Short mmCIF file of C-alpha atoms in Angstrom, two decimals:
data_model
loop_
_atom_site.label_atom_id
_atom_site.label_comp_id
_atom_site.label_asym_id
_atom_site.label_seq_id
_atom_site.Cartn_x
_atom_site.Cartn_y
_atom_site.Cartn_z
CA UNK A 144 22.74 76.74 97.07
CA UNK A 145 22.50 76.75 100.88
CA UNK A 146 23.33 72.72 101.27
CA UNK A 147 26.44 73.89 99.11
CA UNK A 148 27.62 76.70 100.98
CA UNK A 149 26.74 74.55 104.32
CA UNK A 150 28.52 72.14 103.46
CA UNK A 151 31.54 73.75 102.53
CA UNK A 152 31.62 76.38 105.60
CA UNK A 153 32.17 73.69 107.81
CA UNK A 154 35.46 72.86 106.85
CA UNK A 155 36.86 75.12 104.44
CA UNK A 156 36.09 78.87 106.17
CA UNK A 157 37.43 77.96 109.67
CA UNK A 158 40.79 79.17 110.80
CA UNK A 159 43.14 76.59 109.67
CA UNK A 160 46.38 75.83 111.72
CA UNK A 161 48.07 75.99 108.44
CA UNK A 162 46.44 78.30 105.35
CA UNK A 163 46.87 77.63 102.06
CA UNK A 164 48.89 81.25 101.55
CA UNK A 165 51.38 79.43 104.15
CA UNK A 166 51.77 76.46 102.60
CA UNK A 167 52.19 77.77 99.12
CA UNK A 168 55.18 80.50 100.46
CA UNK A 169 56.85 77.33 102.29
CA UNK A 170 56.53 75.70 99.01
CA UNK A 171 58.09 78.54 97.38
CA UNK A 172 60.89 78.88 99.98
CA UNK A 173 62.08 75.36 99.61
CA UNK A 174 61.70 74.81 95.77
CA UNK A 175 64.08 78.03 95.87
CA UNK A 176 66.58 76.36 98.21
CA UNK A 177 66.27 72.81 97.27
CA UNK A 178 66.39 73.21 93.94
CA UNK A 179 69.87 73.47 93.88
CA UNK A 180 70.74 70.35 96.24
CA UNK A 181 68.17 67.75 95.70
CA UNK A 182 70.26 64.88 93.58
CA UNK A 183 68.71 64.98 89.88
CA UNK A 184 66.82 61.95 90.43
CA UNK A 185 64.88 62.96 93.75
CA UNK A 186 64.39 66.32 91.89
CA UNK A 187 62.49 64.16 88.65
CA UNK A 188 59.92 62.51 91.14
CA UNK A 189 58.45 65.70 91.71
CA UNK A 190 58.77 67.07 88.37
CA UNK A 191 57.12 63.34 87.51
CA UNK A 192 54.34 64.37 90.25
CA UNK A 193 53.84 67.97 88.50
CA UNK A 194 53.44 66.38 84.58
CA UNK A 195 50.81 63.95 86.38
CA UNK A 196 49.07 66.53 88.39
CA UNK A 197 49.43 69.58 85.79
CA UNK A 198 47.69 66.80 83.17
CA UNK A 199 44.69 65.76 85.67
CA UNK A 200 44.27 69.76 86.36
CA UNK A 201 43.90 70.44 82.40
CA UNK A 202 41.36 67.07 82.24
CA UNK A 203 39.43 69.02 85.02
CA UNK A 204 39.33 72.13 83.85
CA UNK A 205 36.35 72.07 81.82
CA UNK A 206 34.22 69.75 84.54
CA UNK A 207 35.29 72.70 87.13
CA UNK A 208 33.63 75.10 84.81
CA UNK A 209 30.33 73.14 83.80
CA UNK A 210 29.95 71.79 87.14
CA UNK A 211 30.12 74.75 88.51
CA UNK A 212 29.26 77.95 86.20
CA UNK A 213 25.75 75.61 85.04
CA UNK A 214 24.02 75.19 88.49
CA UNK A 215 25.12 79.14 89.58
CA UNK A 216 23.55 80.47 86.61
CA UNK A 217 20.44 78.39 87.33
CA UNK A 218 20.29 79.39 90.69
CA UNK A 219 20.79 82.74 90.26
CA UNK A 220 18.11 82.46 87.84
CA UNK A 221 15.17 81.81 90.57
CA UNK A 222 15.79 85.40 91.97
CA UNK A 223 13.50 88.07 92.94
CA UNK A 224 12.62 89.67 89.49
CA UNK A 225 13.16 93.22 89.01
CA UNK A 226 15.21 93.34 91.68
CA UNK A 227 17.43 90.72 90.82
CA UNK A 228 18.13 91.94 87.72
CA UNK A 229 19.20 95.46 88.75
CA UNK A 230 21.09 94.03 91.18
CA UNK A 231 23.17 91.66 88.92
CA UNK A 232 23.52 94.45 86.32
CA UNK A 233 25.31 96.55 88.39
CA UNK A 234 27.24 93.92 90.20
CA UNK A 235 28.31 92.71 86.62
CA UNK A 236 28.51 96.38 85.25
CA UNK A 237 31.19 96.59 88.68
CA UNK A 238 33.38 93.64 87.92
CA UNK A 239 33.77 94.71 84.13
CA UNK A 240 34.96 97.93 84.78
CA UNK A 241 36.89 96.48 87.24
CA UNK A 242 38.83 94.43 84.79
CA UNK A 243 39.08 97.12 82.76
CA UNK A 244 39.90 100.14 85.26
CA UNK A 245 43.01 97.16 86.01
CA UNK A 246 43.43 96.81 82.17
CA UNK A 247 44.36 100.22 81.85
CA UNK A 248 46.43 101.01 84.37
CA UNK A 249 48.44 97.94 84.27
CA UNK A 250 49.18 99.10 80.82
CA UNK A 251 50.42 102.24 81.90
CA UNK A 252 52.56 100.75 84.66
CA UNK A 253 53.61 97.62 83.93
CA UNK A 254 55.84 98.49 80.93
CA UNK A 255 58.31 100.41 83.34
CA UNK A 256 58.29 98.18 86.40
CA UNK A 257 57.94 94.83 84.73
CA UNK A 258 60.80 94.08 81.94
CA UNK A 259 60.59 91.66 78.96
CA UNK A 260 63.64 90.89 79.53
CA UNK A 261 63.65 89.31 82.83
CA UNK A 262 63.39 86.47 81.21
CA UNK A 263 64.84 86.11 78.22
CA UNK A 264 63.19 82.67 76.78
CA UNK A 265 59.96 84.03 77.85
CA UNK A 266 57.98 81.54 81.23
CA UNK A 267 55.29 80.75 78.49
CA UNK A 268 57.31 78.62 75.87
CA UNK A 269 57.41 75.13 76.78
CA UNK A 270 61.21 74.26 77.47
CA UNK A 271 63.46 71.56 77.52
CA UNK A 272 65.96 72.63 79.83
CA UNK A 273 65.63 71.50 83.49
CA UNK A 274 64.41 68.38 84.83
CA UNK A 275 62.42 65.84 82.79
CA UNK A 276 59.73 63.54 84.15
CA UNK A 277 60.18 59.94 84.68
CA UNK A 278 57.15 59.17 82.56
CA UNK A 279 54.04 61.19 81.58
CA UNK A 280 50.35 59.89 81.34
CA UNK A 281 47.95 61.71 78.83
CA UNK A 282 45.07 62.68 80.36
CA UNK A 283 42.69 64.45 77.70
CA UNK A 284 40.09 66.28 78.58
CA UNK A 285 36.46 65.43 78.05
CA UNK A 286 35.30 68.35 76.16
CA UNK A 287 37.26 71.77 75.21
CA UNK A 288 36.92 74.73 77.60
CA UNK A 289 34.83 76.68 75.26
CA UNK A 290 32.34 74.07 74.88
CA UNK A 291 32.56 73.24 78.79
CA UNK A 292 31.41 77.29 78.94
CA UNK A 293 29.04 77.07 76.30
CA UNK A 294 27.15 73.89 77.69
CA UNK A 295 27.27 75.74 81.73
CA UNK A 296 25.61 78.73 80.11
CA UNK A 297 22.96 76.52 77.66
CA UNK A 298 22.22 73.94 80.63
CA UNK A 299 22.63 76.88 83.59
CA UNK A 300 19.74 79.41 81.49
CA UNK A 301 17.99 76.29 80.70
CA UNK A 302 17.33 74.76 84.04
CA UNK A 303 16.22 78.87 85.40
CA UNK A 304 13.64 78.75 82.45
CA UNK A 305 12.40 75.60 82.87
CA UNK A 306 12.81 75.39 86.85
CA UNK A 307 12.78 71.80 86.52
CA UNK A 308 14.11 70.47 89.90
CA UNK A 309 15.52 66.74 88.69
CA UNK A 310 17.91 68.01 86.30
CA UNK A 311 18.97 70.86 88.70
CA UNK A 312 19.57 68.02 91.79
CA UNK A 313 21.60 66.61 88.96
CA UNK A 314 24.11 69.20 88.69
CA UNK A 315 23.63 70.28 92.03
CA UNK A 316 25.31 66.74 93.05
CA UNK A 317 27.86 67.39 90.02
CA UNK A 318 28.85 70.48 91.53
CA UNK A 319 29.43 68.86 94.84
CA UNK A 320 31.96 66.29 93.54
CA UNK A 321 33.48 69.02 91.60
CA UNK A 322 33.72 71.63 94.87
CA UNK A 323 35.04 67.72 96.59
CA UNK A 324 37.81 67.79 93.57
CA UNK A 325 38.92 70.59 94.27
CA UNK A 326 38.84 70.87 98.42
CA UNK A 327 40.18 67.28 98.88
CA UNK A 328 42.55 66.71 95.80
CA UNK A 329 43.68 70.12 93.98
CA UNK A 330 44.06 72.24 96.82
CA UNK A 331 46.07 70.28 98.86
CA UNK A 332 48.34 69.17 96.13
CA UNK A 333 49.08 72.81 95.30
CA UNK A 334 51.41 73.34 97.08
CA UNK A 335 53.76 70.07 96.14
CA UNK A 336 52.65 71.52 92.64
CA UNK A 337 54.40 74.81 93.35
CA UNK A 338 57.19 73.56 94.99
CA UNK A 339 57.65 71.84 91.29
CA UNK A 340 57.23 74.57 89.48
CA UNK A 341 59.88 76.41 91.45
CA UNK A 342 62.63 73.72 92.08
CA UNK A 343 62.84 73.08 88.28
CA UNK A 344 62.55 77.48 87.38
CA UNK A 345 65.41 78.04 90.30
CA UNK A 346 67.66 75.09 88.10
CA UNK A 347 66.36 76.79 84.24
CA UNK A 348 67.90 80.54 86.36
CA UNK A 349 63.93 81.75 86.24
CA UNK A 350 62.52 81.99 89.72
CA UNK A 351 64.31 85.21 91.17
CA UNK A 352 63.55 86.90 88.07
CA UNK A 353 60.03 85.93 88.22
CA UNK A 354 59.58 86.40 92.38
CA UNK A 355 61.11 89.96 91.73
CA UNK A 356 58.35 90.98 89.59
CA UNK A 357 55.95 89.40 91.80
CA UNK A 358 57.04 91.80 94.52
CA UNK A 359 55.99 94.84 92.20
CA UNK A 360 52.76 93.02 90.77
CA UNK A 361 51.32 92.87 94.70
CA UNK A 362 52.08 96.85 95.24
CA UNK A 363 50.11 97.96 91.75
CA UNK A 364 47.56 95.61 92.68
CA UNK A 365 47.04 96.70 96.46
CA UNK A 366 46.70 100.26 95.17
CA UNK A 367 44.44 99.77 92.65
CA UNK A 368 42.32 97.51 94.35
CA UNK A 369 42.01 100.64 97.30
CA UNK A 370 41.25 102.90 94.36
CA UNK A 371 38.75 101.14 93.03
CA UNK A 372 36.78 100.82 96.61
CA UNK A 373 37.93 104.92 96.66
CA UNK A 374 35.74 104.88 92.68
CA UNK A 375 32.61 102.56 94.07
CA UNK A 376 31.80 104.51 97.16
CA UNK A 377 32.47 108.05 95.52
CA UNK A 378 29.87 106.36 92.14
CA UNK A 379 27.48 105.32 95.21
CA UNK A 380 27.47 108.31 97.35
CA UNK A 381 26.91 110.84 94.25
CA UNK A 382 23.83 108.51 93.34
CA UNK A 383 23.04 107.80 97.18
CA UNK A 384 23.54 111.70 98.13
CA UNK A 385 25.66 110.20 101.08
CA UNK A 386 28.77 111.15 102.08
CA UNK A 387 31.53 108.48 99.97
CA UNK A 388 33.78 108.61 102.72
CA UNK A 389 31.37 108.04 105.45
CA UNK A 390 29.85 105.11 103.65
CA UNK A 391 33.64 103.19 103.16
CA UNK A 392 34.40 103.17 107.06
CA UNK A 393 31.30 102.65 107.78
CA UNK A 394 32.13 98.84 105.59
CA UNK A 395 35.50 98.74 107.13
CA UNK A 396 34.81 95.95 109.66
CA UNK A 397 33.75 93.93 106.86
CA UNK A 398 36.73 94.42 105.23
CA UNK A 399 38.41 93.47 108.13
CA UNK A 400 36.71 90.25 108.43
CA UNK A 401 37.23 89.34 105.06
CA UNK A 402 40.79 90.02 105.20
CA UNK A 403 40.88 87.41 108.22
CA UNK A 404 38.51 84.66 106.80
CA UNK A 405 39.90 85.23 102.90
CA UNK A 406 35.79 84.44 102.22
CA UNK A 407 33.21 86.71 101.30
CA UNK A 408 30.29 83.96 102.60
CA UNK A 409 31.55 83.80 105.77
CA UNK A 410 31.78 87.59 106.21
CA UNK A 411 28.35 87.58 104.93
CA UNK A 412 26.60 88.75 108.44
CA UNK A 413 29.23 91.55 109.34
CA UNK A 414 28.68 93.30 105.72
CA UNK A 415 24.53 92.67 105.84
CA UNK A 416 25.21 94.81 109.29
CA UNK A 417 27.12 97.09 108.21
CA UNK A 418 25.28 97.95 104.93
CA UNK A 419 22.31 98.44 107.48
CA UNK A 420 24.15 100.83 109.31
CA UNK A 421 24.98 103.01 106.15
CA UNK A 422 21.17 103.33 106.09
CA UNK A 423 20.06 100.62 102.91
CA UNK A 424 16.65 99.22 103.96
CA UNK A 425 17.10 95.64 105.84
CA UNK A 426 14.61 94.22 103.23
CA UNK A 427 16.91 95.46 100.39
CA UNK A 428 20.57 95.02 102.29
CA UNK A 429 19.05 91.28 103.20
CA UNK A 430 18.47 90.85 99.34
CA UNK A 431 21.36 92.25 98.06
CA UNK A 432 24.10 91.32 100.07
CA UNK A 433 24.18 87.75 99.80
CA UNK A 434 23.44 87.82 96.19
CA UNK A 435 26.07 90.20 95.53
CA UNK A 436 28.66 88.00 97.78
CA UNK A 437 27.90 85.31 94.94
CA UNK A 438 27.95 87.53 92.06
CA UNK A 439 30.14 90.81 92.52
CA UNK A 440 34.07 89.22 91.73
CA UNK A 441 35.56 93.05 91.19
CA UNK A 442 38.12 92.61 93.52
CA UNK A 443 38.95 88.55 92.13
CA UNK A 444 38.61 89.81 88.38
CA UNK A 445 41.30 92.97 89.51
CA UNK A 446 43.53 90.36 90.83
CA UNK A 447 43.36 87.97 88.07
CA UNK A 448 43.67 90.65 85.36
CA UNK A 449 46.55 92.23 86.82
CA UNK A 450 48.37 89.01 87.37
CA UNK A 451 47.28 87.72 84.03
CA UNK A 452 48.92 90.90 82.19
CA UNK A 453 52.08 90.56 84.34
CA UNK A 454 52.59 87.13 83.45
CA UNK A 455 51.98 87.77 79.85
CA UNK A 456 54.73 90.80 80.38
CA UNK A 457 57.11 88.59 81.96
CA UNK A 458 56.60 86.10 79.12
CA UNK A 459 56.92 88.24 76.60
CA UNK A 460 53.26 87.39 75.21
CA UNK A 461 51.39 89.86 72.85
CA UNK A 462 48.67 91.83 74.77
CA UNK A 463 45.88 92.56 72.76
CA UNK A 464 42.87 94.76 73.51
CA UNK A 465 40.26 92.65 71.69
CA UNK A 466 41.71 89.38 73.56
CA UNK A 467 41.93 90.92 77.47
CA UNK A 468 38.42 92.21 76.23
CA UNK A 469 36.64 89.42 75.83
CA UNK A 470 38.57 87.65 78.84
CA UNK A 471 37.01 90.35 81.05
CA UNK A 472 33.69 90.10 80.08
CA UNK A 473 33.92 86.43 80.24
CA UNK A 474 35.73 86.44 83.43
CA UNK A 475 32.88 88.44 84.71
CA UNK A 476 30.28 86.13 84.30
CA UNK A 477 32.73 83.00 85.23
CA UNK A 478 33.01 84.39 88.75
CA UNK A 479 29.64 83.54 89.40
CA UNK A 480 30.70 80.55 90.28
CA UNK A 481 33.71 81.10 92.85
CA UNK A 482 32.32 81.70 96.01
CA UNK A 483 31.93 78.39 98.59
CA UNK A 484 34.65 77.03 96.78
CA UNK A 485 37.86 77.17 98.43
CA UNK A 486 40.22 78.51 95.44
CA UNK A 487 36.71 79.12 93.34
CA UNK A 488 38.30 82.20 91.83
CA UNK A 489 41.15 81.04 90.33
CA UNK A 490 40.26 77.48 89.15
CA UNK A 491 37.13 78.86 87.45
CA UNK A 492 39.39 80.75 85.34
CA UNK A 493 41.61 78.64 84.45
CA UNK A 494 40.10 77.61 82.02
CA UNK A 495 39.37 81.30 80.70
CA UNK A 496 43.72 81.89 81.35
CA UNK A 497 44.45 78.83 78.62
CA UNK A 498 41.52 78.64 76.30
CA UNK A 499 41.86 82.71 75.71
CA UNK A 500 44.73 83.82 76.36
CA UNK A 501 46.86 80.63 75.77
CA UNK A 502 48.24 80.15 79.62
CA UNK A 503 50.43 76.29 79.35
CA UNK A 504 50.77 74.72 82.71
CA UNK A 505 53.39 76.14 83.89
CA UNK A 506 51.53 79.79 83.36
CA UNK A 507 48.84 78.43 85.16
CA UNK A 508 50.63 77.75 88.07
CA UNK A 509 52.27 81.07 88.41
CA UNK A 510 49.08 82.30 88.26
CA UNK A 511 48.01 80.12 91.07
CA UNK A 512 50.82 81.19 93.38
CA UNK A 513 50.44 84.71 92.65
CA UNK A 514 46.80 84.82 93.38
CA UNK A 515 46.80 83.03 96.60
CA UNK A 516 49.24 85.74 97.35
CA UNK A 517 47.10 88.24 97.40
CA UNK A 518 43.36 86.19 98.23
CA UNK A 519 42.60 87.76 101.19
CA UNK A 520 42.88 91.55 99.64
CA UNK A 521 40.52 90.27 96.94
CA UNK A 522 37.89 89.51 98.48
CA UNK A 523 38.16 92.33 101.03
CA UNK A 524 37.63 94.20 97.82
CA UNK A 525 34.33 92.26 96.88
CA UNK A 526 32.63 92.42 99.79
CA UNK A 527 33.37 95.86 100.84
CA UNK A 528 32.42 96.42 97.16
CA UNK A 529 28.99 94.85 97.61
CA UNK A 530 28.06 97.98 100.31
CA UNK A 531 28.60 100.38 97.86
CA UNK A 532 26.03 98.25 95.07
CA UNK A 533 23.64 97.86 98.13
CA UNK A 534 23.56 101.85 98.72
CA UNK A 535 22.87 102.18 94.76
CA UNK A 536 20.20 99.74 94.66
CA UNK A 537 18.67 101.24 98.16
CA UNK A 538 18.23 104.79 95.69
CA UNK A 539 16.99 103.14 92.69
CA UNK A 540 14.24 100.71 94.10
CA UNK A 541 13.38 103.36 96.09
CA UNK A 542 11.92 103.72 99.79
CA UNK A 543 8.70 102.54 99.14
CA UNK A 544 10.26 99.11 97.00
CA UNK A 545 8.20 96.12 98.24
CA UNK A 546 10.45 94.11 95.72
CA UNK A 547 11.11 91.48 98.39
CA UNK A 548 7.31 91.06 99.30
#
């Protein structure tokens, strides 16, 4: 995975002039002010570009997922034996309770900040009112999302059994068009996609409502987010007999970083120096670490939870526990495959957000806007997160570990 990550670092994790939080408020800003004074024909060639794009994003939804859930699995599959494995339990055993420790307390909170009757036709029903494309091209997709999951997870186990190196350089290059899909043509048409989304909401009398509850959304999820770093460090310093407190500002310049680079590869050096300095072995913080910046998602499946139960509030869609169940613990694995790609998070589980829970396009993009939001405070929560999983490991191995040797 190092040509991968290479080759995405050099471009995507520098600081860009304009970042892709920027461009999708501007987007916001002037799909809220246009949407009003653009003549109804100027207004239907972007709705025209939104059907287009929103029907290539479903036809790539399930090569996003095999391209790149398969080769992360099989990577992730040529670790360091024991030690691997505890590691990726407890990373895993993290981001579930993560969803769920979001799960819960959105469910306490959300029915009396977030009302069901914001919007009274409910954001998830497809409409008629507002603009209508031009024309529409059908654009099915390949293969269902389920089966897209079912053949990364068959083809991803397969290739770490096997280890066979010519069908792994085969989805290794599949992965790189994919990650090239998404850096060169669905990132940078987000935003256009956006300013859609909102120009035709602001004319349907949607898009203050919805932006209103956003505003509430981002406070419950910046608290909970610094709870659940408050939970991890207290969990590792009762089994690390350190001090919990100690241990979280010891991490906080790698929070920091993160905050600033919105990428938990690039922050990869400050957090394997920090996690030194909170006293983990170097053999054992140089192990952990990196695999845990590729594998621990708590703070992207917090984000993602919480914005997926606010949309479903603000749609007026049933929340049920067996359904946000099984969209955690498959959200959990998904993330595997989000970091190195720019807006990994999110488009891996897409496909999760309308093959599970039943997110249409427009859902989906909401989704999008409302994550990238936030992005930066995710993945400050992942990597700060991965200190606390390097501490536990540290105990467990024990001093005398030669795991790595």
């Amino acid at each position: 995975m190092k040509s991968h990550h290479k080759l995405l670092l050099n471009k995507n994790y520098r600081i860009q002039r304009f970042p892709l939080l920027l461009r999708v408020v501007v987007a916001i800003i002037l799909g809220l002010i246009l949407g009003r004074l653009l003549p109804e024909s100027v207004g239907r060639v972007f709705i025209t570009f939104n059907s287009l794009f929103g029907e290539f994003l479903s036809f790539s939804i399930p090569l996003i997922i095999l391209g790149l859930v398969a080769p992360a699995i099989a990577h992730l599959g040529r670790g360091a034996g024991k030690l691997l494995v505890l590691t990726a339990a407890i990373a895993y055993a993290s981001t579930v309770f993560s969803g769920y420790f979001t799960y819960f307390s959105c469910m306490e909170l959300f029915p009396d900040i977030i009302s069901r009757e914001a919007i009274p036709d409910g954001i998830g029903k497809e409409t008629v009112t507002g603009l209508q494309p031009f024309f529409m091209v059908q654009m099915p997709p390949a293969f269902q999302v389920m089966t897209a999951l079912v053949l990364a997870f068959t083809f991803g186990l397969g290739m770490a059994l096997l280890k066979t190196k010519y069908l792994q350089n085969t989805f290794d290059d599949f992965r790189d068009i994919v990650s090239i899909v998404i850096e060169k043509v669905i990132i940078p048409l987000l935003p256009f996609y956006i300013f859609g989304i909102f120009l035709n909401m602001i004319r349907n009398g949607e898009a203050f409502a919805v932006l209103a509850q956003f505003s509430k959304v981002i406070v419950v999820i910046f608290t909970l987010h610094i709870l659940l770093l408050l939970l991890q460090f207290t969990i590792a310093g009762v089994i690390g007999r350190k001090n919990p407190l100690k241990l979280l500002r010891t991490m906080l310049p790698a929070y920091a970083t993160a905050l600033g680079t919105s990428s938990s590869a690039a922050t990869i050096p400050v957090t394997l120096k920090q996690t030194i300095k909170n006293g983990v072995q170097e053999n054992i913080a140089g192990f952990t670490v990196p695999l845990c910046a590729t594998i621990h998602m708590a703070g992207s499946t917090m984000k993602i939870t919480a914005c997926a139960l606010a949309i479903m509030y603000m749609g007026n869609m049933p929340v049920e526990f067996g359904t946000i169940s099984r969209f955690i613990f498959m959200l959990g694995i998904t993330m595997v495959a989000a970091p190195g790609v720019p807006g990994g998070s999110i488009m891996a589980a897409l496909g999760l957000l309308s093959g599970i829970l039943g997110f249409n396009e427009q859902l989906q993009a909401l989704m999008i806007a409302l994550y990238i939001a936030m992005d930066s405070f995710g993945t400050a929560c992942n990597v700060t997160g991965d200190g606390a999983i390097s501490v536990i490991v540290d105990r467990i191995a024990g001093k005398h570990e030669q795991c790595l040797s």
